[in-house]
PDB file of C-alpha atoms in Angstrom:
ATOM      1  CA  MET A 696     121.520  52.423-130.622  1.00 41.00           C
ATOM      2  CA  ASP A 697     117.871  52.787-131.559  1.00 41.00           C
ATOM      3  CA  ASN A 698     117.139  49.099-131.414  1.00 42.00           C
ATOM      4  CA  THR A 699     118.054  48.886-127.738  1.00 42.00           C
ATOM      5  CA  ALA A 700     116.238  51.993-126.627  1.00 42.00           C
ATOM      6  CA  SER A 701     113.267  50.076-125.274  1.00 45.00           C
ATOM      7  CA  ALA A 702     115.556  47.662-123.423  1.00 44.00           C
ATOM      8  CA  ASP A 703     117.110  50.580-121.574  1.00 60.00           C
ATOM      9  CA  VAL A 704     113.958  51.336-119.635  1.00 83.00           C
ATOM     10  CA  ALA A 705     112.413  47.946-118.868  1.00 93.00           C
ATOM     11  CA  LEU A 706     113.153  44.292-119.251  1.00 95.00           C
ATOM     12  CA  ASP A 707     111.790  42.783-122.458  1.00 95.00           C
ATOM     13  CA  PRO A 708     108.257  41.631-121.532  1.00 96.00           C
ATOM     14  CA  ALA A 709     108.850  38.390-123.444  1.00 95.00           C
ATOM     15  CA  ILE A 710     111.590  37.598-120.942  1.00 96.00           C
ATOM     16  CA  ALA A 711     109.857  39.076-117.900  1.00 96.00           C
ATOM     17  CA  GLN A 712     106.807  36.879-118.343  1.00 96.00           C
ATOM     18  CA  ARG A 713     108.981  33.755-118.265  1.00 96.00           C
ATOM     19  CA  LEU A 714     110.408  34.531-114.821  1.00 97.00           C
ATOM     20  CA  LYS A 715     109.122  32.399-111.960  1.00 95.00           C
ATOM     21  CA  LYS A 716     110.067  34.304-108.843  1.00 94.00           C
ATOM     22  CA  THR A 717     110.434  33.563-105.167  1.00 91.00           C
ATOM     23  CA  PRO A 718     107.798  35.076-102.862  1.00 89.00           C
ATOM     24  CA  ASP A 719     110.055  38.135-102.554  1.00 89.00           C
ATOM     25  CA  GLY A 720     110.154  38.663-106.314  1.00 92.00           C
ATOM     26  CA  LEU A 721     113.586  37.280-107.125  1.00 95.00           C
ATOM     27  CA  VAL A 722     115.174  34.707-109.386  1.00 97.00           C
ATOM     28  CA  ALA A 723     118.309  32.798-108.430  1.00 97.00           C
ATOM     29  CA  ALA A 724     121.326  33.676-110.574  1.00 98.00           C
ATOM     30  CA  ILE A 725     124.248  31.277-110.744  1.00 98.00           C
ATOM     31  CA  ALA A 726     127.546  32.900-111.699  1.00 98.00           C
ATOM     32  CA  GLN A 727     129.942  30.537-113.446  1.00 98.00           C
ATOM     33  CA  GLN A 728     133.438  31.215-114.738  1.00 98.00           C
ATOM     34  CA  HIS A 729     132.920  30.796-118.470  1.00 98.00           C
ATOM     35  CA  ASP A 730     136.066  28.851-119.302  1.00 97.00           C
ATOM     36  CA  THR A 731     136.892  26.764-116.221  1.00 97.00           C
ATOM     37  CA  GLY A 732     133.303  25.922-115.267  1.00 98.00           C
ATOM     38  CA  GLU A 733     133.815  26.970-111.639  1.00 98.00           C
ATOM     39  CA  VAL A 734     130.559  27.868-109.920  1.00 98.00           C
ATOM     40  CA  LEU A 735     131.554  31.164-108.354  1.00 98.00           C
ATOM     41  CA  MET A 736     128.526  32.297-106.385  1.00 98.00           C
ATOM     42  CA  LEU A 737     124.775  32.513-106.301  1.00 98.00           C
ATOM     43  CA  GLY A 738     123.134  35.905-106.382  1.00 97.00           C
ATOM     44  CA  TRP A 739     119.590  37.124-106.812  1.00 97.00           C
ATOM     45  CA  MET A 740     118.028  39.175-109.563  1.00 98.00           C
ATOM     46  CA  ASP A 741     114.733  40.911-110.044  1.00 97.00           C
ATOM     47  CA  GLU A 742     113.658  42.183-113.453  1.00 97.00           C
ATOM     48  CA  GLU A 743     115.705  45.348-113.166  1.00 97.00           C
ATOM     49  CA  ALA A 744     118.887  43.565-112.085  1.00 98.00           C
ATOM     50  CA  LEU A 745     118.482  41.169-115.016  1.00 98.00           C
ATOM     51  CA  ARG A 746     117.903  44.072-117.399  1.00 97.00           C
ATOM     52  CA  ARG A 747     121.090  45.767-116.203  1.00 97.00           C
ATOM     53  CA  THR A 748     123.007  42.492-116.509  1.00 98.00           C
ATOM     54  CA  LEU A 749     121.799  41.923-120.067  1.00 97.00           C
ATOM     55  CA  THR A 750     122.417  45.472-121.228  1.00 97.00           C
ATOM     56  CA  SER A 751     125.534  46.650-119.366  1.00 96.00           C
ATOM     57  CA  GLY A 752     127.916  43.727-119.757  1.00 96.00           C
ATOM     58  CA  ARG A 753     128.436  43.674-115.978  1.00 98.00           C
ATOM     59  CA  ALA A 754     126.690  41.241-113.636  1.00 98.00           C
ATOM     60  CA  THR A 755     124.291  43.122-111.377  1.00 98.00           C
ATOM     61  CA  TYR A 756     122.379  41.575-108.507  1.00 98.00           C
ATOM     62  CA  TYR A 757     119.746  42.514-105.967  1.00 97.00           C
ATOM     63  CA  SER A 758     120.871  42.205-102.359  1.00 93.00           C
ATOM     64  CA  ARG A 759     118.265  40.520-100.197  1.00 89.00           C
ATOM     65  CA  SER A 760     119.893  41.803 -97.009  1.00 87.00           C
ATOM     66  CA  ARG A 761     120.644  45.373 -98.089  1.00 91.00           C
ATOM     67  CA  ARG A 762     117.611  45.656-100.375  1.00 93.00           C
ATOM     68  CA  GLU A 763     119.513  47.392-103.097  1.00 96.00           C
ATOM     69  CA  TYR A 764     121.124  46.692-106.450  1.00 97.00           C
ATOM     70  CA  TRP A 765     124.807  45.968-106.516  1.00 96.00           C
ATOM     71  CA  ARG A 766     126.983  45.779-109.564  1.00 98.00           C
ATOM     72  CA  LYS A 767     129.526  43.118-108.679  1.00 97.00           C
ATOM     73  CA  GLY A 768     132.979  44.582-108.175  1.00 96.00           C
ATOM     74  CA  ASP A 769     132.073  48.252-107.827  1.00 96.00           C
ATOM     75  CA  THR A 770     133.610  48.369-104.344  1.00 93.00           C
ATOM     76  CA  SER A 771     135.967  45.373-104.441  1.00 94.00           C
ATOM     77  CA  GLY A 772     137.213  45.650-108.004  1.00 97.00           C
ATOM     78  CA  HIS A 773     136.291  41.992-108.440  1.00 97.00           C
ATOM     79  CA  ILE A 774     134.034  42.574-111.405  1.00 98.00           C
ATOM     80  CA  GLN A 775     132.147  40.038-113.481  1.00 98.00           C
ATOM     81  CA  GLU A 776     132.098  40.646-117.222  1.00 98.00           C
ATOM     82  CA  VAL A 777     129.062  38.921-118.683  1.00 98.00           C
ATOM     83  CA  ARG A 778     129.684  36.425-121.468  1.00 98.00           C
ATOM     84  CA  SER A 779     126.248  34.805-121.633  1.00 98.00           C
ATOM     85  CA  VAL A 780     123.003  34.542-119.703  1.00 98.00           C
ATOM     86  CA  ALA A 781     120.547  31.653-119.916  1.00 98.00           C
ATOM     87  CA  LEU A 782     117.149  31.218-118.279  1.00 98.00           C
ATOM     88  CA  ASP A 783     116.279  27.669-117.331  1.00 98.00           C
ATOM     89  CA  CYS A 784     113.352  25.558-118.504  1.00 96.00           C
ATOM     90  CA  ASP A 785     110.939  26.645-115.789  1.00 93.00           C
ATOM     91  CA  GLY A 786     112.091  30.239-115.433  1.00 96.00           C
ATOM     92  CA  ASP A 787     113.318  30.161-111.857  1.00 93.00           C
ATOM     93  CA  ALA A 788     117.079  30.193-112.391  1.00 97.00           C
ATOM     94  CA  LEU A 789     119.597  32.137-114.448  1.00 98.00           C
ATOM     95  CA  LEU A 790     123.016  30.874-115.455  1.00 98.00           C
ATOM     96  CA  VAL A 791     125.348  33.832-115.899  1.00 98.00           C
ATOM     97  CA  GLN A 792     128.661  32.941-117.467  1.00 98.00           C
ATOM     98  CA  VAL A 793     131.272  35.535-116.640  1.00 98.00           C
ATOM     99  CA  GLU A 794     134.903  36.476-116.686  1.00 98.00           C
ATOM    100  CA  GLN A 795     135.574  36.891-112.965  1.00 98.00           C
ATOM    101  CA  THR A 796     138.317  39.268-111.875  1.00 98.00           C
ATOM    102  CA  GLY A 797     139.952  38.064-108.659  1.00 97.00           C
ATOM    103  CA  ALA A 798     137.927  36.509-105.866  1.00 97.00           C
ATOM    104  CA  ALA A 799     134.197  36.103-106.339  1.00 97.00           C
ATOM    105  CA  CYS A 800     133.593  35.752-102.591  1.00 97.00           C
ATOM    106  CA  HIS A 801     133.644  38.680-100.188  1.00 94.00           C
ATOM    107  CA  THR A 802     135.664  36.475 -97.808  1.00 95.00           C
ATOM    108  CA  GLY A 803     138.518  36.394-100.311  1.00 96.00           C
ATOM    109  CA  THR A 804     138.112  32.863-101.616  1.00 97.00           C
ATOM    110  CA  ARG A 805     137.842  32.351-105.348  1.00 98.00           C
ATOM    111  CA  THR A 806     134.313  30.984-105.068  1.00 98.00           C
ATOM    112  CA  CYS A 807     131.715  31.256-102.308  1.00 98.00           C
ATOM    113  CA  PHE A 808     131.801  27.459-101.914  1.00 98.00           C
ATOM    114  CA  ASP A 809     135.547  26.886-101.516  1.00 97.00           C
ATOM    115  CA  GLY A 810     136.379  24.985 -98.318  1.00 96.00           C
ATOM    116  CA  ARG A 811     132.737  24.861 -97.280  1.00 97.00           C
ATOM    117  CA  GLN A 812     131.863  21.215 -97.847  1.00 97.00           C
ATOM    118  CA  LEU A 813     129.241  19.531 -95.705  1.00 98.00           C
ATOM    119  CA  PRO A 814     129.733  15.990 -94.393  1.00 96.00           C
ATOM    120  CA  LEU A 815     128.183  13.121 -96.320  1.00 96.00           C
ATOM    121  CA  SER A 816     127.075  10.385 -93.978  1.00 88.00           C
ATOM    122  CA  ASP A 817     126.173   7.782 -96.576  1.00 57.00           C
ATOM    123  CA  PRO A 818     128.349   4.744 -95.808  1.00 51.00           C
ATOM    124  CA  ASP A 819     129.184   4.552 -99.526  1.00 55.00           C
ATOM    125  CA  HIS A 820     130.960   7.885 -99.143  1.00 49.00           C
ATOM    126  CA  SER A 821     132.992   7.012 -96.062  1.00 48.00           C
ATOM    127  CA  ASP A 822     136.237   7.152 -98.060  1.00 49.00           C
ATOM    128  CA  ARG A 823     135.704  10.827 -98.868  1.00 50.00           C
ATOM    129  CA  PRO A 824     137.731  13.548 -97.121  1.00 51.00           C
ATOM    130  CA  ALA A 825     136.270  14.788 -93.870  1.00 47.00           C
ATOM    131  CA  PRO A 826     134.482  18.160 -94.006  1.00 48.00           C
ATOM    132  CA  VAL A 827     136.727  21.044 -93.185  1.00 49.00           C
ATOM    133  CA  ASP A 828     134.521  23.581 -91.530  1.00 48.00           C
ATOM    134  CA  VAL A 829     131.579  21.888 -89.866  1.00 44.00           C
ATOM    135  CA  PRO A 830     132.262  20.566 -86.368  1.00 40.00           C
ATOM    136  CA  ALA A 831     131.335  16.941 -85.867  1.00 38.00           C
ATOM    137  CA  THR A 832     128.259  16.437 -83.761  1.00 39.00           C
ATOM    138  CA  PRO A 833     128.826  14.955 -80.303  1.00 37.00           C
ATOM    139  CA  ALA A 834     127.121  11.767 -81.475  1.00 36.00           C
ATOM    140  CA  ALA A 835     129.577  11.371 -84.320  1.00 35.00           C
ATOM    141  CA  LYS A 836     132.766  12.213 -82.423  1.00 34.00           C
ATOM    142  CA  GLU A 837     133.177   9.137 -80.294  1.00 32.00           C
ATOM    143  CA  THR A 838     131.365   6.049 -81.332  1.00 32.00           C
ATOM    144  CA  THR A 839     134.118   3.462 -81.283  1.00 32.00           C
ATOM    145  CA  THR A 840     132.932   2.074 -77.965  1.00 31.00           C
ATOM    146  CA  ASP A 841     129.514   1.470 -79.495  1.00 30.00           C
ATOM    147  CA  ALA A 842     130.694   0.157 -82.844  1.00 27.00           C
TER     148      ALA A 842
ATOM    149  CA  MET B1207     125.856   2.592 -88.053  1.00 41.00           C
ATOM    150  CA  ASP B1208     125.608   4.235 -84.654  1.00 41.00           C
ATOM    151  CA  ASN B1209     127.441   7.349 -85.713  1.00 42.00           C
ATOM    152  CA  THR B1210     124.806   8.283 -88.288  1.00 42.00           C
ATOM    153  CA  ALA B1211     121.750   7.449 -86.222  1.00 42.00           C
ATOM    154  CA  SER B1212     121.155  11.057 -85.211  1.00 46.00           C
ATOM    155  CA  ALA B1213     121.514  12.240 -88.818  1.00 44.00           C
ATOM    156  CA  ASP B1214     118.726   9.884 -89.857  1.00 60.00           C
ATOM    157  CA  VAL B1215     116.058  11.797 -87.979  1.00 83.00           C
ATOM    158  CA  ALA B1216     116.968  15.466 -88.400  1.00 93.00           C
ATOM    159  CA  LEU B1217     119.503  17.645 -90.100  1.00 95.00           C
ATOM    160  CA  ASP B1218     122.547  18.406 -87.947  1.00 95.00           C
ATOM    161  CA  PRO B1219     121.586  21.585 -86.039  1.00 96.00           C
ATOM    162  CA  ALA B1220     125.071  22.982 -86.705  1.00 95.00           C
ATOM    163  CA  ILE B1221     124.224  22.929 -90.415  1.00 96.00           C
ATOM    164  CA  ALA B1222     120.557  23.888 -90.039  1.00 96.00           C
ATOM    165  CA  GLN B1223     121.394  27.086 -88.196  1.00 96.00           C
ATOM    166  CA  ARG B1224     123.631  28.213 -91.069  1.00 96.00           C
ATOM    167  CA  LEU B1225     120.835  28.056 -93.659  1.00 97.00           C
ATOM    168  CA  LYS B1226     119.479  31.387 -94.833  1.00 95.00           C
ATOM    169  CA  LYS B1227     116.182  30.550 -96.460  1.00 94.00           C
ATOM    170  CA  THR B1228     113.789  32.206 -98.861  1.00 91.00           C
ATOM    171  CA  PRO B1229     110.475  33.381 -97.412  1.00 89.00           C
ATOM    172  CA  ASP B1230     109.059  29.954 -98.252  1.00 89.00           C
ATOM    173  CA  GLY B1231     111.745  28.158 -96.254  1.00 92.00           C
ATOM    174  CA  LEU B1232     114.004  26.968 -99.047  1.00 95.00           C
ATOM    175  CA  VAL B1233     117.637  27.181-100.076  1.00 97.00           C
ATOM    176  CA  ALA B1234     118.733  27.166-103.719  1.00 97.00           C
ATOM    177  CA  ALA B1235     120.669  24.051-104.689  1.00 98.00           C
ATOM    178  CA  ILE B1236     122.891  24.129-107.767  1.00 98.00           C
ATOM    179  CA  ALA B1237     123.543  20.718-109.295  1.00 98.00           C
ATOM    180  CA  GLN B1238     126.843  20.497-111.142  1.00 98.00           C
ATOM    181  CA  GLN B1239     128.340  17.545-112.998  1.00 98.00           C
ATOM    182  CA  HIS B1240     131.389  16.825-110.868  1.00 98.00           C
ATOM    183  CA  ASP B1241     133.924  16.207-113.621  1.00 97.00           C
ATOM    184  CA  THR B1242     132.875  18.369-116.560  1.00 97.00           C
ATOM    185  CA  GLY B1243     131.715  21.365-114.506  1.00 98.00           C
ATOM    186  CA  GLU B1244     128.395  21.599-116.369  1.00 98.00           C
ATOM    187  CA  VAL B1245     125.727  23.391-114.357  1.00 98.00           C
ATOM    188  CA  LEU B1246     122.888  20.925-114.751  1.00 98.00           C
ATOM    189  CA  MET B1247     119.942  22.513-112.948  1.00 98.00           C
ATOM    190  CA  LEU B1248     118.821  24.492-109.964  1.00 98.00           C
ATOM    191  CA  GLY B1249     116.546  22.856-107.424  1.00 97.00           C
ATOM    192  CA  TRP B1250     115.325  23.805-103.978  1.00 97.00           C
ATOM    193  CA  MET B1251     115.949  22.170-100.634  1.00 98.00           C
ATOM    194  CA  ASP B1252     114.543  22.568 -97.186  1.00 97.00           C
ATOM    195  CA  GLU B1253     116.238  21.014 -94.162  1.00 97.00           C
ATOM    196  CA  GLU B1254     114.732  17.602 -94.794  1.00 97.00           C
ATOM    197  CA  ALA B1255     115.684  17.526 -98.482  1.00 98.00           C
ATOM    198  CA  LEU B1256     119.229  18.489 -97.537  1.00 98.00           C
ATOM    199  CA  ARG B1257     119.337  15.807 -94.844  1.00 97.00           C
ATOM    200  CA  ARG B1258     118.230  13.187 -97.361  1.00 97.00           C
ATOM    201  CA  THR B1259     120.785  14.411 -99.882  1.00 98.00           C
ATOM    202  CA  LEU B1260     123.610  14.249 -97.341  1.00 97.00           C
ATOM    203  CA  THR B1261     122.675  10.840 -95.979  1.00 97.00           C
ATOM    204  CA  SER B1262     121.315   8.870 -98.939  1.00 96.00           C
ATOM    205  CA  GLY B1263     123.867   9.566-101.666  1.00 96.00           C
ATOM    206  CA  ARG B1264     121.027  10.660-104.011  1.00 98.00           C
ATOM    207  CA  ALA B1265     120.135  14.304-104.673  1.00 98.00           C
ATOM    208  CA  THR B1266     116.707  15.046-103.245  1.00 98.00           C
ATOM    209  CA  TYR B1267     114.845  18.317-103.740  1.00 98.00           C
ATOM    210  CA  TYR B1268     111.671  20.013-102.628  1.00 97.00           C
ATOM    211  CA  SER B1269     109.286  20.887-105.436  1.00 93.00           C
ATOM    212  CA  ARG B1270     107.873  24.392-105.073  1.00 89.00           C
ATOM    213  CA  SER B1271     105.051  23.648-107.512  1.00 88.00           C
ATOM    214  CA  ARG B1272     104.085  20.184-106.289  1.00 91.00           C
ATOM    215  CA  ARG B1273     104.947  20.889-102.648  1.00 93.00           C
ATOM    216  CA  GLU B1274     106.593  17.541-102.141  1.00 96.00           C
ATOM    217  CA  TYR B1275     110.016  15.953-101.969  1.00 97.00           C
ATOM    218  CA  TRP B1276     111.382  14.393-105.083  1.00 95.00           C
ATOM    219  CA  ARG B1277     114.436  12.212-105.338  1.00 97.00           C
ATOM    220  CA  LYS B1278     115.863  13.069-108.722  1.00 97.00           C
ATOM    221  CA  GLY B1279     115.508  10.201-111.168  1.00 96.00           C
ATOM    222  CA  ASP B1280     112.933   8.110-109.334  1.00 96.00           C
ATOM    223  CA  THR B1281     110.508   8.400-112.234  1.00 93.00           C
ATOM    224  CA  SER B1282     112.859   9.266-115.119  1.00 94.00           C
ATOM    225  CA  GLY B1283     115.809   7.078-114.207  1.00 97.00           C
ATOM    226  CA  HIS B1284     117.993  10.165-114.562  1.00 97.00           C
ATOM    227  CA  ILE B1285     119.450   9.945-111.092  1.00 98.00           C
ATOM    228  CA  GLN B1286     122.046  12.173-109.475  1.00 98.00           C
ATOM    229  CA  GLU B1287     124.629  10.413-107.333  1.00 98.00           C
ATOM    230  CA  VAL B1288     126.004  12.886-104.825  1.00 98.00           C
ATOM    231  CA  ARG B1289     129.771  13.397-104.803  1.00 98.00           C
ATOM    232  CA  SER B1290     129.961  16.483-102.597  1.00 98.00           C
ATOM    233  CA  VAL B1291     127.781  19.206-101.105  1.00 98.00           C
ATOM    234  CA  ALA B1292     128.981  22.661-100.095  1.00 98.00           C
ATOM    235  CA  LEU B1293     127.106  25.487 -98.386  1.00 98.00           C
ATOM    236  CA  ASP B1294     128.145  28.956 -99.448  1.00 98.00           C
ATOM    237  CA  CYS B1295     129.539  31.761 -97.312  1.00 96.00           C
ATOM    238  CA  ASP B1296     126.187  33.271 -96.390  1.00 93.00           C
ATOM    239  CA  GLY B1297     124.160  30.075 -96.195  1.00 96.00           C
ATOM    240  CA  ASP B1298     121.700  30.714 -98.989  1.00 93.00           C
ATOM    241  CA  ALA B1299     123.021  28.391-101.663  1.00 97.00           C
ATOM    242  CA  LEU B1300     124.181  24.798-101.938  1.00 98.00           C
ATOM    243  CA  LEU B1301     126.529  23.435-104.564  1.00 98.00           C
ATOM    244  CA  VAL B1302     125.786  19.756-105.131  1.00 98.00           C
ATOM    245  CA  GLN B1303     128.343  17.987-107.260  1.00 98.00           C
ATOM    246  CA  VAL B1304     126.865  14.875-108.803  1.00 98.00           C
ATOM    247  CA  GLU B1305     127.263  12.112-111.305  1.00 98.00           C
ATOM    248  CA  GLN B1306     124.268  12.747-113.555  1.00 98.00           C
ATOM    249  CA  THR B1307     122.748   9.809-115.404  1.00 98.00           C
ATOM    250  CA  GLY B1308     121.291  10.936-118.735  1.00 97.00           C
ATOM    251  CA  ALA B1309     119.491  14.234-119.109  1.00 97.00           C
ATOM    252  CA  ALA B1310     119.157  16.482-116.064  1.00 97.00           C
ATOM    253  CA  CYS B1311     116.255  18.417-117.605  1.00 97.00           C
ATOM    254  CA  HIS B1312     112.728  17.064-117.815  1.00 94.00           C
ATOM    255  CA  THR B1313     112.600  18.414-121.376  1.00 95.00           C
ATOM    256  CA  GLY B1314     115.308  15.973-122.397  1.00 96.00           C
ATOM    257  CA  THR B1315     118.237  18.362-122.691  1.00 97.00           C
ATOM    258  CA  ARG B1316     121.403  17.555-120.799  1.00 98.00           C
ATOM    259  CA  THR B1317     121.091  20.675-118.643  1.00 98.00           C
ATOM    260  CA  CYS B1318     118.116  22.927-117.892  1.00 98.00           C
ATOM    261  CA  PHE B1319     119.974  25.843-119.516  1.00 98.00           C
ATOM    262  CA  ASP B1320     120.907  24.289-122.860  1.00 97.00           C
ATOM    263  CA  GLY B1321     119.674  26.364-125.789  1.00 96.00           C
ATOM    264  CA  ARG B1322     118.007  28.892-123.496  1.00 97.00           C
ATOM    265  CA  GLN B1323     120.295  31.902-123.837  1.00 97.00           C
ATOM    266  CA  LEU B1324     118.914  35.394-123.438  1.00 98.00           C
ATOM    267  CA  PRO B1325     120.017  38.212-125.740  1.00 96.00           C
ATOM    268  CA  LEU B1326     122.774  40.538-124.574  1.00 96.00           C
ATOM    269  CA  SER B1327     122.179  44.027-125.863  1.00 88.00           C
ATOM    270  CA  ASP B1328     125.454  45.582-124.772  1.00 57.00           C
ATOM    271  CA  PRO B1329     127.070  46.945-127.948  1.00 51.00           C
ATOM    272  CA  ASP B1330     130.304  45.249-126.863  1.00 55.00           C
ATOM    273  CA  HIS B1331     128.528  41.932-127.312  1.00 49.00           C
ATOM    274  CA  SER B1332     127.088  42.587-130.746  1.00 48.00           C
ATOM    275  CA  ASP B1333     129.327  39.937-132.297  1.00 49.00           C
ATOM    276  CA  ARG B1334     127.774  37.222-130.180  1.00 50.00           C
ATOM    277  CA  PRO B1335     125.346  34.677-131.679  1.00 50.00           C
ATOM    278  CA  ALA B1336     121.713  35.705-131.676  1.00 47.00           C
ATOM    279  CA  PRO B1337     119.523  34.152-128.990  1.00 48.00           C
ATOM    280  CA  VAL B1338     117.808  31.015-130.121  1.00 48.00           C
ATOM    281  CA  ASP B1339     114.518  30.938-128.293  1.00 48.00           C
ATOM    282  CA  VAL B1340     113.428  34.452-127.383  1.00 43.00           C
ATOM    283  CA  PRO B1341     111.481  36.261-130.099  1.00 40.00           C
ATOM    284  CA  ALA B1342     112.782  39.697-130.903  1.00 38.00           C
ATOM    285  CA  THR B1343     110.592  42.483-129.630  1.00 39.00           C
ATOM    286  CA  PRO B1344     108.766  44.528-132.254  1.00 37.00           C
ATOM    287  CA  ALA B1345     111.039  47.424-131.416  1.00 36.00           C
ATOM    288  CA  ALA B1346     114.114  45.359-132.183  1.00 35.00           C
ATOM    289  CA  LYS B1347     112.884  43.729-135.375  1.00 34.00           C
ATOM    290  CA  GLU B1348     112.942  46.648-137.757  1.00 32.00           C
ATOM    291  CA  THR B1349     115.022  49.632-136.904  1.00 32.00           C
ATOM    292  CA  THR B1350     117.035  50.092-140.049  1.00 32.00           C
ATOM    293  CA  THR B1351     114.920  53.028-141.165  1.00 31.00           C
ATOM    294  CA  ASP B1352     115.702  54.786-137.915  1.00 31.00           C
ATOM    295  CA  ALA B1353     119.365  53.884-137.703  1.00 28.00           C
TER     296      ALA B1353
END
């Protein structure tokens, strides 16, 4: 396709200039299941990862720890087919709506947030379920004698 | 309440040690409308912003541009009441489920991503609607003579 030839070598400058990056040159990319609304994970993209995501149909991120590009699902099979990509008002976040195959999280959970709630200590929220994976602090464990 | 006294002065160390921050000391925080699943915005939190969010019932962020804390809605009235907070598997993203009053975006749109889609150039996506706010590049405007 002639009209995408330029997009195959570099990200459209009109998009690139809107990106507001972290000090290490990245933009946060939120992956959301397009039909259920589940927030699946947060990854990071530089200009090249965004270009690949926009042009390949497959979500591609930049790994901060491994310092390399990774096309989601290449090793796990849990691919993300891109349905839409939006850049927010101030250019520091991408919303990538995808069709997620299988688990989005490398731990095997559907999303990277499943079962990972933090405790809310606002008294107005005291009727909420207790957090499942953060141990109570010693101060919070036994306070009935002080109550 | 005695059992929250320690949480009023510093973030629980058990949570703080799980945070994997950007070079400028922040963690990405995704705000999602708890019932509709809309991704409203992405903000940034340091330990103190997260502590305030967990203990006050109101989403509180750290502004990278203004270098100050801001409790969402204090000036606009568009507050976010916190329903749950989850920290992802590798500690670099928070999912904050909220009840959003009014528009989440300072531009007046419901979310910071509304109407801000980027063009997908994958041929498989050629039946998708054209992007609404990114001008076509000169290379993409007129290619019929080359096609």
